[in-house]
CSV table of C-alpha atoms and ligand atoms in Angstrom, one decimal:
chain,number,residue,atom,x,y,z
T,1,MET,CA,103.9,72.2,82.1
T,2,SER,CA,103.5,70.1,85.3
T,3,THR,CA,100.1,69.6,86.5
T,4,SER,CA,101.2,69.1,90.5
T,5,ASN,CA,98.2,69.6,92.5
T,6,PRO,CA,97.7,69.1,96.0
T,7,ILE,CA,94.2,68.2,96.3
T,8,LEU,CA,93.5,65.3,93.4
T,9,SER,CA,90.1,64.9,94.6
T,10,GLY,CA,86.9,65.7,93.4
T,11,GLN,CA,83.1,64.8,92.2
T,12,TRP,CA,81.6,65.8,88.9
T,13,ASN,CA,78.9,64.1,86.8
T,14,TYR,CA,80.6,63.8,83.8
T,15,PRO,CA,80.4,61.1,81.7
T,16,THR,CA,78.6,60.1,84.5
T,17,LYS,CA,78.6,60.5,88.6
T,18,MET,CA,82.4,60.4,89.7
T,19,ILE,CA,83.8,60.5,93.5
T,20,PHE,CA,87.4,60.7,93.0
T,21,GLY,CA,90.3,60.8,95.3
T,22,ALA,CA,92.4,59.1,97.7
T,23,GLY,CA,90.4,57.6,100.9
T,24,THR,CA,86.9,57.5,98.8
T,25,LEU,CA,86.3,53.6,99.3
T,26,SER,CA,85.1,54.7,102.8
T,27,ARG,CA,81.9,56.4,101.0
T,28,LEU,CA,80.8,52.8,99.7
T,29,PRO,CA,78.2,52.0,101.7
T,30,GLU,CA,76.4,55.7,101.6
T,31,LEU,CA,76.9,55.5,97.8
T,32,CYS,CA,75.3,51.7,97.5
T,33,ARG,CA,72.3,53.2,99.4
T,34,GLU,CA,72.1,56.4,97.1
T,35,LEU,CA,71.4,53.8,94.4
T,36,GLY,CA,68.9,52.1,96.1
T,37,MET,CA,71.0,48.8,97.3
T,38,THR,CA,70.7,47.3,100.5
T,39,LYS,CA,72.6,43.9,99.7
T,40,PRO,CA,75.0,44.6,96.7
T,41,LEU,CA,77.1,42.3,95.1
T,42,LEU,CA,80.4,42.8,94.6
T,43,ILE,CA,81.8,41.2,91.3
T,44,THR,CA,85.7,41.0,90.8
T,45,ASP,CA,88.2,38.5,88.9
T,46,ALA,CA,89.5,35.6,90.4
T,47,GLY,CA,93.1,37.1,91.1
T,48,LEU,CA,91.2,39.9,93.4
T,49,ARG,CA,89.7,37.2,95.7
T,50,THR,CA,91.9,37.2,98.4
T,51,SER,CA,93.4,40.4,98.1
T,52,ASP,CA,93.4,43.3,100.6
T,53,ILE,CA,91.5,46.1,98.8
T,54,VAL,CA,88.7,43.5,98.7
T,55,GLU,CA,88.7,42.8,101.7
T,56,ASN,CA,89.0,46.0,102.9
T,57,ALA,CA,85.8,47.1,100.8
T,58,LEU,CA,83.7,44.2,102.7
T,59,LYS,CA,84.8,45.1,105.8
T,60,ILE,CA,83.5,48.6,105.1
T,61,GLY,CA,80.4,47.4,104.0
T,62,LYS,CA,80.0,45.4,107.4
T,63,ASP,CA,81.7,48.4,109.3
T,64,ASN,CA,78.4,50.3,108.2
T,65,ASP,CA,75.6,47.4,108.6
T,66,MET,CA,76.0,46.7,104.9
T,67,GLU,CA,76.2,42.6,103.9
T,68,ILE,CA,78.1,42.6,100.8
T,69,GLY,CA,78.4,39.6,98.8
T,70,LEU,CA,80.8,38.4,97.2
T,71,PHE,CA,81.6,36.9,93.4
T,72,THR,CA,85.1,36.2,91.8
T,73,GLU,CA,84.5,33.2,89.0
T,74,VAL,CA,85.6,36.0,86.6
T,75,LYS,CA,88.8,35.3,84.2
T,76,GLY,CA,91.7,37.5,83.2
T,77,ASN,CA,89.4,37.7,79.6
T,78,PRO,CA,85.8,37.2,80.9
T,79,THR,CA,84.1,34.7,79.5
T,80,GLY,CA,80.0,34.1,78.5
T,81,LYS,CA,80.0,31.4,81.3
T,82,ASN,CA,81.1,34.1,84.0
T,83,VAL,CA,78.5,36.1,82.4
T,84,ASP,CA,75.8,33.4,83.5
T,85,ASP,CA,77.3,32.0,86.3
T,86,GLY,CA,77.3,35.8,87.8
T,87,VAL,CA,73.7,36.2,87.1
T,88,VAL,CA,72.5,32.9,88.7
T,89,ALA,CA,75.1,33.9,92.0
T,90,TYR,CA,73.3,37.3,91.9
T,91,LYS,CA,69.6,35.6,91.7
T,92,ASN,CA,70.2,32.7,94.6
T,93,GLY,CA,71.3,35.3,96.8
T,94,GLY,CA,69.0,37.8,97.0
T,95,TYR,CA,71.0,40.4,96.2
T,96,ASP,CA,69.7,44.2,94.9
T,97,GLY,CA,72.8,45.9,93.4
T,98,ILE,CA,75.9,45.4,91.5
T,99,ILE,CA,79.8,46.6,92.8
T,100,ALA,CA,81.6,46.1,89.6
T,101,PHE,CA,85.2,46.2,91.1
T,102,GLY,CA,88.4,45.5,89.9
T,103,GLY,CA,90.7,45.9,86.1
T,104,GLY,CA,88.9,45.5,83.1
T,105,SER,CA,88.1,42.1,83.6
T,106,GLY,CA,85.8,42.2,86.8
T,107,LEU,CA,84.3,45.2,85.7
T,108,ASP,CA,83.8,44.4,82.1
T,109,ALA,CA,81.7,41.4,83.8
T,110,ALA,CA,80.1,43.1,86.3
T,111,LYS,CA,78.4,44.9,83.9
T,112,ALA,CA,77.6,42.3,81.4
T,113,ILE,CA,76.2,40.5,84.6
T,114,ALA,CA,74.3,44.2,85.7
T,115,LEU,CA,72.7,43.8,82.4
T,116,MET,CA,71.6,40.3,82.3
T,117,VAL,CA,70.3,39.7,85.5
T,118,GLY,CA,67.2,41.6,83.6
T,119,GLN,CA,67.2,40.0,80.2
T,120,ASP,CA,65.3,36.8,78.9
T,121,ARG,CA,67.7,36.6,75.8
T,122,PRO,CA,71.1,35.1,76.0
T,123,LEU,CA,73.9,37.5,76.4
T,124,TRP,CA,75.2,37.2,72.6
T,125,ASP,CA,71.7,38.4,71.2
T,126,PHE,CA,73.1,42.3,72.6
T,127,GLU,CA,76.4,42.0,70.7
T,128,ASP,CA,77.2,45.7,69.6
T,129,VAL,CA,76.3,44.9,66.2
T,130,GLY,CA,73.3,47.4,64.5
T,131,ASP,CA,70.1,48.0,66.6
T,132,ASN,CA,70.6,44.7,68.7
T,133,TRP,CA,71.0,46.8,72.0
T,134,LEU,CA,67.0,48.1,71.3
T,135,ARG,CA,65.9,44.3,72.1
T,136,VAL,CA,67.4,45.4,76.0
T,137,LYS,CA,64.6,45.5,78.9
T,138,GLU,CA,65.9,48.7,80.1
T,139,ASP,CA,63.8,48.5,83.3
T,140,ASN,CA,65.3,45.4,84.6
T,141,LEU,CA,69.0,46.0,84.8
T,142,ALA,CA,70.7,45.8,88.5
T,143,PRO,CA,71.6,49.3,90.1
T,144,LEU,CA,75.4,49.5,89.0
T,145,LEU,CA,78.4,51.2,91.1
T,146,ALA,CA,82.1,50.8,89.5
T,147,ILE,CA,85.3,50.7,91.1
T,148,PRO,CA,88.5,50.6,89.3
T,149,THR,CA,91.4,49.0,90.6
T,150,THR,CA,93.7,49.3,87.6
T,151,SER,CA,94.2,52.4,85.3
T,152,GLY,CA,93.7,51.4,81.6
T,153,THR,CA,90.7,50.3,80.7
T,154,GLY,CA,88.3,53.1,82.1
T,155,SER,CA,85.6,50.6,82.0
T,156,GLU,CA,84.2,52.4,84.8
T,157,VAL,CA,82.8,55.1,82.3
T,158,GLY,CA,81.9,52.5,79.0
T,159,ARG,CA,78.8,51.7,77.9
T,160,ALA,CA,79.6,48.4,76.7
T,161,SER,CA,81.7,44.7,78.0
T,162,VAL,CA,84.4,43.1,76.0
T,163,ILE,CA,83.6,39.4,77.0
T,164,THR,CA,85.0,36.1,74.9
T,165,ASN,CA,82.5,33.3,73.5
T,166,GLU,CA,84.9,30.6,74.2
T,167,GLU,CA,82.7,28.4,71.8
T,168,ALA,CA,83.7,30.9,68.9
T,169,HIS,CA,86.8,31.8,70.2
T,170,GLU,CA,86.2,35.7,69.8
T,171,LYS,CA,85.8,38.4,71.9
T,172,LYS,CA,82.2,39.9,71.6
T,173,ILE,CA,81.4,43.7,72.5
T,174,ILE,CA,78.1,43.8,74.4
T,175,PHE,CA,76.4,46.9,74.2
T,176,HIS,CA,73.7,49.0,76.0
T,177,PRO,CA,74.1,52.9,77.0
T,178,ARG,CA,72.8,51.9,80.4
T,179,MET,CA,75.8,50.1,81.3
T,180,LEU,CA,77.4,53.1,82.0
T,181,PRO,CA,77.8,53.0,85.7
T,182,GLU,CA,75.4,55.1,87.6
T,183,ILE,CA,78.1,56.0,89.8
T,184,VAL,CA,81.8,55.7,90.0
T,185,LEU,CA,84.1,55.4,93.0
T,186,ALA,CA,87.8,55.9,91.8
T,187,ASP,CA,90.0,56.0,95.1
T,188,PRO,CA,93.7,55.8,93.8
T,189,GLU,CA,94.9,54.1,96.9
T,190,LEU,CA,93.7,50.8,95.3
T,191,THR,CA,95.5,51.2,92.5
T,192,CYS,CA,98.9,51.6,94.6
T,193,GLY,CA,99.2,47.9,95.3
T,194,LEU,CA,99.1,47.0,90.9
T,195,PRO,CA,102.7,45.6,90.4
T,196,PRO,CA,105.1,47.6,87.6
T,197,HIS,CA,104.6,45.2,84.8
T,198,LEU,CA,100.7,45.6,84.6
T,199,THR,CA,101.0,49.9,85.8
T,200,ALA,CA,103.0,49.7,82.6
T,201,ALA,CA,101.0,47.7,80.0
T,202,THR,CA,97.2,49.1,81.4
T,203,GLY,CA,98.7,52.9,81.5
T,204,LEU,CA,99.9,52.0,78.1
T,205,ASP,CA,96.7,50.8,77.3
T,206,ALA,CA,94.9,54.3,78.5
T,207,PHE,CA,96.9,56.0,76.2
T,208,ILE,CA,96.2,53.9,73.2
T,209,HIS,CA,92.5,54.6,74.1
T,210,CYS,CA,92.9,58.3,73.6
T,211,PHE,CA,95.6,57.8,70.9
T,212,GLU,CA,93.3,55.7,68.8
T,213,ALA,CA,90.3,58.2,69.8
T,214,PHE,CA,92.4,61.2,68.7
T,215,CYS,CA,93.1,59.6,65.5
T,216,ALA,CA,90.0,58.5,64.8
T,217,PRO,CA,88.1,59.7,61.5
T,218,GLY,CA,85.3,62.0,62.4
T,219,TYR,CA,84.1,65.5,63.5
T,220,HIS,CA,84.5,65.0,67.6
T,221,PRO,CA,86.4,67.9,69.3
T,222,MET,CA,85.2,67.1,72.9
T,223,ALA,CA,86.9,63.2,72.3
T,224,ASP,CA,89.5,64.7,71.0
T,225,GLY,CA,90.4,67.4,73.5
T,226,ILE,CA,90.0,64.7,76.4
T,227,GLY,CA,92.0,61.9,74.7
T,228,LEU,CA,95.0,64.6,74.2
T,229,GLU,CA,95.3,65.7,77.7
T,230,GLY,CA,94.6,61.9,78.6
T,231,MET,CA,97.7,61.3,76.5
T,232,ARG,CA,100.0,64.3,78.2
T,233,LEU,CA,98.4,63.1,81.6
T,234,VAL,CA,100.0,59.3,81.5
T,235,ALA,CA,103.2,60.6,79.2
T,236,GLU,CA,103.6,62.9,82.5
T,237,PHE,CA,102.8,60.3,85.5
T,238,LEU,CA,103.2,56.8,84.0
T,239,PRO,CA,106.5,56.3,84.2
T,240,ARG,CA,106.6,57.8,87.7
T,241,ALA,CA,103.8,55.3,88.6
T,242,TYR,CA,106.0,52.4,87.3
T,243,LYS,CA,108.9,53.3,89.2
T,244,ASP,CA,107.0,54.1,92.7
T,245,GLY,CA,103.9,52.4,92.8
T,246,MET,CA,103.5,54.7,96.1
T,247,ASP,CA,103.9,57.7,94.3
T,248,MET,CA,100.0,59.1,94.8
T,249,GLU,CA,100.4,61.9,92.7
T,250,ALA,CA,100.9,59.8,89.4
T,251,ARG,CA,98.6,57.0,90.7
T,252,ALA,CA,96.0,59.6,90.8
T,253,ASN,CA,96.7,61.4,87.4
T,254,MET,CA,97.1,57.9,86.0
T,255,LEU,CA,93.4,56.7,87.2
T,256,ILE,CA,91.4,59.7,85.8
T,257,ALA,CA,93.7,59.5,82.6
T,258,SER,CA,92.5,56.4,82.1
T,259,SER,CA,88.6,57.5,82.6
T,260,MET,CA,89.2,59.9,80.1
T,261,GLY,CA,90.8,57.2,77.6
T,262,ALA,CA,87.5,55.4,77.8
T,263,THR,CA,85.4,58.8,77.7
T,264,ALA,CA,87.1,59.7,74.2
T,265,PHE,CA,87.2,56.6,72.5
T,266,GLN,CA,83.4,56.7,72.4
T,267,LYS,CA,84.5,58.2,69.5
T,268,GLY,CA,86.3,55.5,68.2
T,269,LEU,CA,89.3,53.3,68.6
T,270,GLY,CA,91.2,51.8,65.7
T,271,GLY,CA,93.8,49.2,64.3
T,272,VAL,CA,95.6,48.6,67.4
T,273,HIS,CA,92.4,47.6,69.1
T,274,ALA,CA,91.1,45.4,66.2
T,275,LEU,CA,94.9,43.4,66.2
T,276,ALA,CA,94.4,43.5,70.0
T,277,HIS,CA,90.7,41.9,70.3
T,278,PRO,CA,91.7,38.6,67.9
T,279,LEU,CA,95.0,37.9,69.4
T,280,GLY,CA,93.5,38.6,73.3
T,281,ALA,CA,90.6,36.0,72.2
T,282,LEU,CA,93.1,33.7,70.4
T,283,TYR,CA,95.9,33.8,73.1
T,284,ASP,CA,94.3,34.6,76.4
T,285,LYS,CA,97.2,37.0,77.0
T,286,HIS,CA,97.0,40.6,78.4
T,287,HIS,CA,95.3,43.3,76.5
T,288,GLY,CA,97.2,46.2,77.1
T,289,LEU,CA,100.2,44.7,76.9
T,290,LEU,CA,99.1,43.5,73.2
T,291,ASN,CA,98.4,46.7,72.4
T,292,ALA,CA,101.6,48.2,73.8
T,293,ILE,CA,103.6,45.7,71.5
T,294,LEU,CA,101.2,47.0,68.5
T,295,LEU,CA,100.9,50.3,68.6
T,296,PRO,CA,104.2,51.5,66.5
T,297,TYR,CA,103.5,48.9,63.9
T,298,VAL,CA,100.1,50.2,63.2
T,299,MET,CA,101.4,54.1,63.5
T,300,VAL,CA,103.4,53.5,60.9
T,301,LYS,CA,101.4,51.3,58.6
T,302,ASN,CA,98.9,55.0,59.3
T,303,ARG,CA,101.3,57.2,58.8
T,304,ALA,CA,100.0,58.8,55.6
T,305,ALA,CA,96.6,59.3,57.6
T,306,ILE,CA,97.8,60.5,60.7
T,307,SER,CA,101.0,62.4,60.3
T,308,GLY,CA,99.1,65.8,60.5
T,309,LYS,CA,97.8,65.2,64.1
T,310,MET,CA,101.0,63.7,64.9
T,311,GLU,CA,102.2,67.0,64.6
T,312,TYR,CA,99.8,68.5,66.9
T,313,LEU,CA,100.5,65.5,69.8
T,314,ALA,CA,104.1,66.2,69.4
T,315,ARG,CA,103.8,69.8,70.2
T,316,ILE,CA,101.2,69.0,73.2
T,317,LEU,CA,103.7,66.0,74.5
T,318,ASN,CA,106.5,69.0,74.7
T,319,LEU,CA,108.8,66.8,72.3
T,320,PRO,CA,111.9,68.5,70.8
T,321,LYS,CA,110.3,67.8,67.4
T,322,THR,CA,106.8,68.3,66.2
T,323,ASP,CA,106.4,65.4,63.4
T,324,PHE,CA,105.5,61.4,63.4
T,325,ASP,CA,108.7,60.6,63.7
T,326,ALA,CA,109.3,62.2,66.8
T,327,VAL,CA,106.1,60.7,68.7
T,328,LEU,CA,107.1,57.3,66.7
T,329,SER,CA,110.5,57.8,68.8
T,330,TRP,CA,108.9,58.9,72.1
T,331,VAL,CA,106.5,55.6,71.8
T,332,LEU,CA,109.2,53.3,71.1
T,333,ASP,CA,111.5,54.9,74.3
T,334,ILE,CA,108.3,55.0,76.8
T,335,ARG,CA,108.0,51.1,75.8
T,336,LYS,CA,111.2,50.6,76.2
T,337,GLU,CA,111.5,52.3,80.1
T,338,LEU,CA,108.6,50.2,80.9
T,339,LYS,CA,110.3,47.3,80.1
T,340,ILE,CA,107.8,46.6,76.7
T,341,PRO,CA,108.6,43.7,74.6
T,342,ASN,CA,109.9,44.9,70.9
T,343,GLU,CA,107.8,42.3,69.1
T,344,LEU,CA,104.8,39.5,69.6
T,345,SER,CA,106.9,37.0,69.1
T,346,ASP,CA,108.4,37.6,72.6
T,347,ILE,CA,105.4,37.0,74.6
T,348,GLY,CA,105.5,33.5,72.5
T,349,LEU,CA,103.2,34.3,69.9
T,350,THR,CA,103.7,32.2,66.3
T,351,ASP,CA,102.4,33.2,62.7
T,352,ASP,CA,100.2,30.1,62.6
T,353,ASP,CA,96.8,31.8,62.4
T,354,ALA,CA,98.1,35.0,60.4
T,355,ILE,CA,95.7,34.8,57.8
T,356,LYS,CA,92.7,34.2,60.4
T,357,ILE,CA,93.9,37.1,62.7
T,358,GLY,CA,93.5,39.6,59.7
T,359,GLN,CA,90.2,38.2,58.8
T,360,MET,CA,89.3,39.0,62.5
T,361,ALA,CA,90.5,42.2,62.6
T,362,VAL,CA,88.8,43.8,59.7
T,363,ASN,CA,85.3,42.1,61.3
T,364,ASP,CA,86.3,43.9,64.4
T,365,PRO,CA,84.4,46.7,65.3
T,366,SER,CA,87.0,48.8,66.2
T,367,ALA,CA,88.4,48.7,62.7
T,368,GLY,CA,85.7,51.3,62.0
T,369,GLY,CA,87.8,53.9,63.8
T,370,ASN,CA,91.0,53.0,62.1
T,371,PRO,CA,92.4,56.3,60.0
T,372,THR,CA,92.4,54.5,56.8
T,373,ILE,CA,90.4,50.7,56.1
T,374,LEU,CA,92.4,48.3,55.8
T,375,SER,CA,91.8,44.9,54.4
T,376,ALA,CA,92.2,41.7,56.3
T,377,ASP,CA,95.5,41.1,54.2
T,378,GLU,CA,96.5,44.6,55.7
T,379,TYR,CA,96.4,43.6,59.0
T,380,SER,CA,98.0,40.2,58.8
T,381,SER,CA,100.6,41.8,57.4
T,382,VAL,CA,100.8,44.2,60.2
T,383,PHE,CA,100.1,41.3,62.8
T,384,LEU,CA,103.6,39.9,61.2
T,385,ASN,CA,105.7,42.9,61.3
T,386,ALA,CA,104.6,43.1,64.9
T,387,LEU,CA,105.5,39.6,65.4
T,388,ASN,CA,109.2,39.6,64.0
T,389,GLY,CA,109.9,43.4,64.9
T,390,LYS,CA,109.9,44.5,61.4
T,391,MET,CA,109.3,48.5,61.4
C,1,ZN,ZN1,92.1,48.6,75.3
């Protein structure tokens, strides 16, 4: 089935208010005012500082009598220091709202800054453990509007941020329900400049969010349904967006598939993310790329627990056969088509920290969503398999 639809735009209120469609960036000032902002701070990562899309957003503000500040001290894997600096910039500049702009890095940093401008505890006190989120002073969060510029993290519809604690060399998940942006402005035109290798890595991250959510144990048919449709959209449109970045139909469908992934993974993630988080923290590699390399190795480890679900997924993806192996070969094929390396050693990783990585994976919050509970040793051996291409 093709989902060709000439009108790829819409407005809906699920899971938050979303304004979707090419060209919708022009509505930025109006939507900021709707949230009570008169002088917002746009937060994005350093890589986008001088980009046309940031410049364009600032110009749209100016043309509509809205002064928009800019904070770009955000690393690819945003750190606690990035968040602290952003809070200082927000307070010193007298801003009254935050525009979270970018891929996962910019969005996650901005969401954490929106949380932290109103707190007096340190950031790590709000790590997603137990009831820590109840410590948040809820009335003090900055108004928050999100604009995704990649199609992968779906952080624009998420209630958490992944922030690296540099002292501990660990990625921490900072969570509060109100970190879900009040408005998402999703304009697929902003994603057209994403180069093919990032289109591939972020697009497969979106797929893996859907995949791990679908495979996670627990009763959550809404998340399962969103995850399945998200995977079907990625399968149909990611190869097109990769080949032709200006294919607006493909870009639009990838952008919404990305939001669907993050909506679905409220159900849970799994072993791929449990391993990718420590690897990202230790080696500062691209999150989507790590996931894309890891996926088949984790699938094989989980084979017994997910084979029934793979039969169903194979039907949704319209594969010639409907079993685990059909989905596995499809995954291997699309990785090849998108020029994803097959092994972690291909991107410079070594086995030096294999034991530590297993321990970090087992302690990662995503591990709880894996269809079978894996030990630290098992995570270490999956990591070594992925390192050396042992399927
Ligand atoms: Zn991810």
